[in-house]
Amino acid sequence: MSKSIEKQKSFSASEIAAMNLPGLPKTIANIHARAKSEVWHYETKVGLGGVRKMYEIPAYYLPGYKLPEQAPKISDADRITAKATETFGSKIDPVRLSQAIRFLDAFLLEQNKQLSPERKSEVIIVLYNYLKSNDSKEEVEQLLKLVA
């Protein structure tokens, strides 16, 4: 991993495009589109040039990251969120649902665990409801240790 990525935690879309990371688009507009569709974490920075989003690049795009063979596909969270939104309409917050799925997927990868589809859906429901009132990453990880 390059020194600049290790030291810096968040990047503008133009910086990410200039990195030419495998699997990521090479244009600023497409970086913004990918970040939006995959619900990347970002901070809004205000500077002399105006307002811009500073994104945290997901680990699976960084050099040296290896996805385990049985890891969930990157697009699973987006596919499940779209299906749930289509089925339940405005009752579902697609951003919160996607966040719950991503938290669980990251936790399972980190812990090298697998859950049955039924159990995974139960944990996602618990996370989704929990995220309505709290989105602290540390507390979510504690909750996942208890239920997953």
mmCIF file of C-alpha atoms in Angstrom:
data_model
loop_
_atom_site.group_PDB
_atom_site.id
_atom_site.type_symbol
_atom_site.label_atom_id
_atom_site.label_comp_id
_atom_site.label_asym_id
_atom_site.label_seq_id
_atom_site.Cartn_x
_atom_site.Cartn_y
_atom_site.Cartn_z
ATOM 1 C CA MET A 1 0.000 0.000 0.000
ATOM 2 C CA SER A 2 1.362 3.420 -0.841
ATOM 3 C CA LYS A 3 2.501 5.776 1.901
ATOM 4 C CA SER A 4 -0.065 8.448 0.935
ATOM 5 C CA ILE A 5 -2.983 6.028 1.337
ATOM 6 C CA GLU A 6 -1.658 4.795 4.693
ATOM 7 C CA LYS A 7 -1.250 8.326 6.117
ATOM 8 C CA GLN A 8 -4.365 9.934 4.651
ATOM 9 C CA LYS A 9 -7.744 8.519 5.596
ATOM 10 C CA SER A 10 -10.062 10.350 3.196
ATOM 11 C CA PHE A 11 -9.668 11.584 -0.359
ATOM 12 C CA SER A 12 -11.464 13.784 -2.853
ATOM 13 C CA ALA A 13 -12.934 12.182 -5.962
ATOM 14 C CA SER A 14 -10.185 13.730 -8.091
ATOM 15 C CA GLU A 15 -7.491 12.257 -5.821
ATOM 16 C CA ILE A 16 -9.109 8.817 -5.991
ATOM 17 C CA ALA A 17 -9.404 8.997 -9.781
ATOM 18 C CA ALA A 18 -5.714 9.973 -10.035
ATOM 19 C CA MET A 19 -4.704 6.887 -7.991
ATOM 20 C CA ASN A 20 -5.819 4.554 -10.827
ATOM 21 C CA LEU A 21 -6.875 1.877 -8.330
ATOM 22 C CA PRO A 22 -7.985 -1.436 -9.873
ATOM 23 C CA GLY A 23 -11.754 -1.779 -9.958
ATOM 24 C CA LEU A 24 -12.429 1.948 -9.600
ATOM 25 C CA PRO A 25 -13.484 4.367 -12.322
ATOM 26 C CA LYS A 26 -10.962 6.861 -13.665
ATOM 27 C CA THR A 27 -13.210 9.938 -13.838
ATOM 28 C CA ILE A 28 -14.366 12.226 -11.043
ATOM 29 C CA ALA A 29 -18.047 11.932 -11.982
ATOM 30 C CA ASN A 30 -17.869 8.134 -11.986
ATOM 31 C CA ILE A 31 -16.042 8.106 -8.623
ATOM 32 C CA HIS A 32 -18.919 10.134 -7.140
ATOM 33 C CA ALA A 33 -21.443 7.751 -8.743
ATOM 34 C CA ARG A 34 -19.629 4.654 -7.412
ATOM 35 C CA ALA A 35 -19.332 6.168 -3.928
ATOM 36 C CA LYS A 36 -23.041 6.959 -3.918
ATOM 37 C CA SER A 37 -24.122 3.548 -5.203
ATOM 38 C CA GLU A 38 -21.886 1.686 -2.729
ATOM 39 C CA VAL A 39 -22.694 4.080 0.145
ATOM 40 C CA TRP A 40 -19.079 5.024 0.927
ATOM 41 C CA HIS A 41 -18.452 6.942 4.122
ATOM 42 C CA TYR A 42 -17.543 10.575 3.465
ATOM 43 C CA GLU A 43 -17.059 13.907 5.194
ATOM 44 C CA THR A 44 -18.000 17.234 3.684
ATOM 45 C CA LYS A 45 -15.108 19.724 3.650
ATOM 46 C CA VAL A 46 -15.515 23.438 3.111
ATOM 47 C CA GLY A 47 -12.553 25.260 1.618
ATOM 48 C CA LEU A 48 -11.609 28.142 -0.622
ATOM 49 C CA GLY A 49 -12.819 26.250 -3.687
ATOM 50 C CA GLY A 50 -16.227 25.498 -2.153
ATOM 51 C CA VAL A 51 -17.676 22.334 -0.653
ATOM 52 C CA ARG A 52 -16.391 18.855 -1.526
ATOM 53 C CA LYS A 53 -16.821 15.307 -0.329
ATOM 54 C CA MET A 54 -13.810 13.504 1.127
ATOM 55 C CA TYR A 55 -14.319 9.741 0.788
ATOM 56 C CA GLU A 56 -12.884 6.837 2.742
ATOM 57 C CA ILE A 57 -11.886 4.279 0.123
ATOM 58 C CA PRO A 58 -13.340 0.838 0.985
ATOM 59 C CA ALA A 59 -10.596 -1.629 1.914
ATOM 60 C CA TYR A 60 -11.466 -4.007 -0.921
ATOM 61 C CA TYR A 61 -10.237 -1.423 -3.447
ATOM 62 C CA LEU A 62 -6.877 -0.844 -1.778
ATOM 63 C CA PRO A 63 -3.692 -2.511 -3.015
ATOM 64 C CA GLY A 64 -2.863 -5.745 -1.209
ATOM 65 C CA TYR A 65 -6.419 -6.447 -0.034
ATOM 66 C CA LYS A 66 -7.473 -10.026 -0.720
ATOM 67 C CA LEU A 67 -11.093 -11.032 -0.600
ATOM 68 C CA PRO A 68 -11.646 -14.491 0.931
ATOM 69 C CA GLU A 69 -13.015 -17.043 -1.549
ATOM 70 C CA GLN A 70 -16.423 -17.297 0.089
ATOM 71 C CA ALA A 71 -16.824 -13.594 0.808
ATOM 72 C CA PRO A 72 -20.079 -11.925 -0.127
ATOM 73 C CA LYS A 73 -20.047 -10.160 -3.471
ATOM 74 C CA ILE A 74 -19.490 -6.432 -3.253
ATOM 75 C CA SER A 75 -22.809 -5.705 -4.931
ATOM 76 C CA ASP A 76 -24.887 -7.877 -2.546
ATOM 77 C CA ALA A 77 -25.719 -4.974 -0.221
ATOM 78 C CA ASP A 78 -26.916 -2.827 -3.097
ATOM 79 C CA ARG A 79 -28.941 -5.669 -4.649
ATOM 80 C CA ILE A 80 -30.625 -6.574 -1.336
ATOM 81 C CA THR A 81 -31.329 -2.918 -0.536
ATOM 82 C CA ALA A 82 -32.889 -2.333 -3.968
ATOM 83 C CA LYS A 83 -35.076 -5.441 -3.623
ATOM 84 C CA ALA A 84 -36.224 -4.476 -0.097
ATOM 85 C CA THR A 85 -37.010 -0.921 -1.196
ATOM 86 C CA GLU A 86 -38.927 -2.248 -4.204
ATOM 87 C CA THR A 87 -40.882 -4.665 -1.989
ATOM 88 C CA PHE A 88 -41.580 -2.417 1.011
ATOM 89 C CA GLY A 89 -41.434 1.036 -0.598
ATOM 90 C CA SER A 90 -40.877 4.072 1.583
ATOM 91 C CA LYS A 91 -41.116 2.018 4.783
ATOM 92 C CA ILE A 92 -37.464 1.040 4.280
ATOM 93 C CA ASP A 93 -34.567 3.480 4.585
ATOM 94 C CA PRO A 94 -32.263 2.159 1.832
ATOM 95 C CA VAL A 95 -29.183 3.913 3.225
ATOM 96 C CA ARG A 96 -29.690 2.412 6.703
ATOM 97 C CA LEU A 97 -30.406 -1.047 5.267
ATOM 98 C CA SER A 98 -27.299 -0.924 3.095
ATOM 99 C CA GLN A 99 -25.272 0.248 6.089
ATOM 100 C CA ALA A 100 -26.570 -2.672 8.197
ATOM 101 C CA ILE A 101 -25.667 -5.169 5.471
ATOM 102 C CA ARG A 102 -22.200 -3.670 5.006
ATOM 103 C CA PHE A 103 -21.495 -3.627 8.757
ATOM 104 C CA LEU A 104 -22.450 -7.295 8.990
ATOM 105 C CA ASP A 105 -20.495 -8.318 5.870
ATOM 106 C CA ALA A 106 -17.374 -6.499 7.092
ATOM 107 C CA PHE A 107 -17.711 -8.062 10.545
ATOM 108 C CA LEU A 108 -18.127 -11.577 9.138
ATOM 109 C CA LEU A 109 -15.091 -11.118 6.876
ATOM 110 C CA GLU A 110 -13.009 -9.759 9.734
ATOM 111 C CA GLN A 111 -14.017 -12.605 12.054
ATOM 112 C CA ASN A 112 -13.819 -15.216 9.269
ATOM 113 C CA LYS A 113 -17.374 -16.327 10.101
ATOM 114 C CA GLN A 114 -20.328 -17.416 8.017
ATOM 115 C CA LEU A 115 -24.020 -17.333 8.833
ATOM 116 C CA SER A 116 -26.894 -19.192 7.239
ATOM 117 C CA PRO A 117 -29.069 -16.949 5.047
ATOM 118 C CA GLU A 118 -31.876 -17.135 7.628
ATOM 119 C CA ARG A 119 -29.587 -16.113 10.496
ATOM 120 C CA LYS A 120 -27.965 -13.404 8.398
ATOM 121 C CA SER A 121 -31.357 -11.883 7.600
ATOM 122 C CA GLU A 122 -32.278 -11.940 11.312
ATOM 123 C CA VAL A 123 -29.043 -10.134 12.233
ATOM 124 C CA ILE A 124 -29.576 -7.562 9.464
ATOM 125 C CA ILE A 125 -33.055 -6.807 10.843
ATOM 126 C CA VAL A 126 -31.633 -6.326 14.351
ATOM 127 C CA LEU A 127 -28.867 -4.070 12.981
ATOM 128 C CA TYR A 128 -31.304 -2.084 10.840
ATOM 129 C CA ASN A 129 -33.524 -1.384 13.849
ATOM 130 C CA TYR A 130 -30.518 -0.607 16.050
ATOM 131 C CA LEU A 131 -29.134 1.876 13.514
ATOM 132 C CA LYS A 132 -32.358 3.903 13.763
ATOM 133 C CA SER A 133 -31.169 5.206 17.125
ATOM 134 C CA ASN A 134 -27.409 4.667 17.083
ATOM 135 C CA ASP A 135 -24.762 4.467 14.383
ATOM 136 C CA SER A 136 -21.616 4.326 16.507
ATOM 137 C CA LYS A 137 -19.312 1.853 14.780
ATOM 138 C CA GLU A 138 -17.899 0.641 18.104
ATOM 139 C CA GLU A 139 -21.356 -0.061 19.537
ATOM 140 C CA VAL A 140 -22.449 -1.791 16.334
ATOM 141 C CA GLU A 141 -19.363 -4.037 16.552
ATOM 142 C CA GLN A 142 -20.235 -4.872 20.181
ATOM 143 C CA LEU A 143 -23.780 -5.726 19.147
ATOM 144 C CA LEU A 144 -22.511 -7.919 16.316
ATOM 145 C CA LYS A 145 -20.271 -9.843 18.715
ATOM 146 C CA LEU A 146 -23.366 -10.647 20.756
ATOM 147 C CA VAL A 147 -25.730 -11.652 17.962
ATOM 148 C CA ALA A 148 -23.557 -13.030 15.155
#
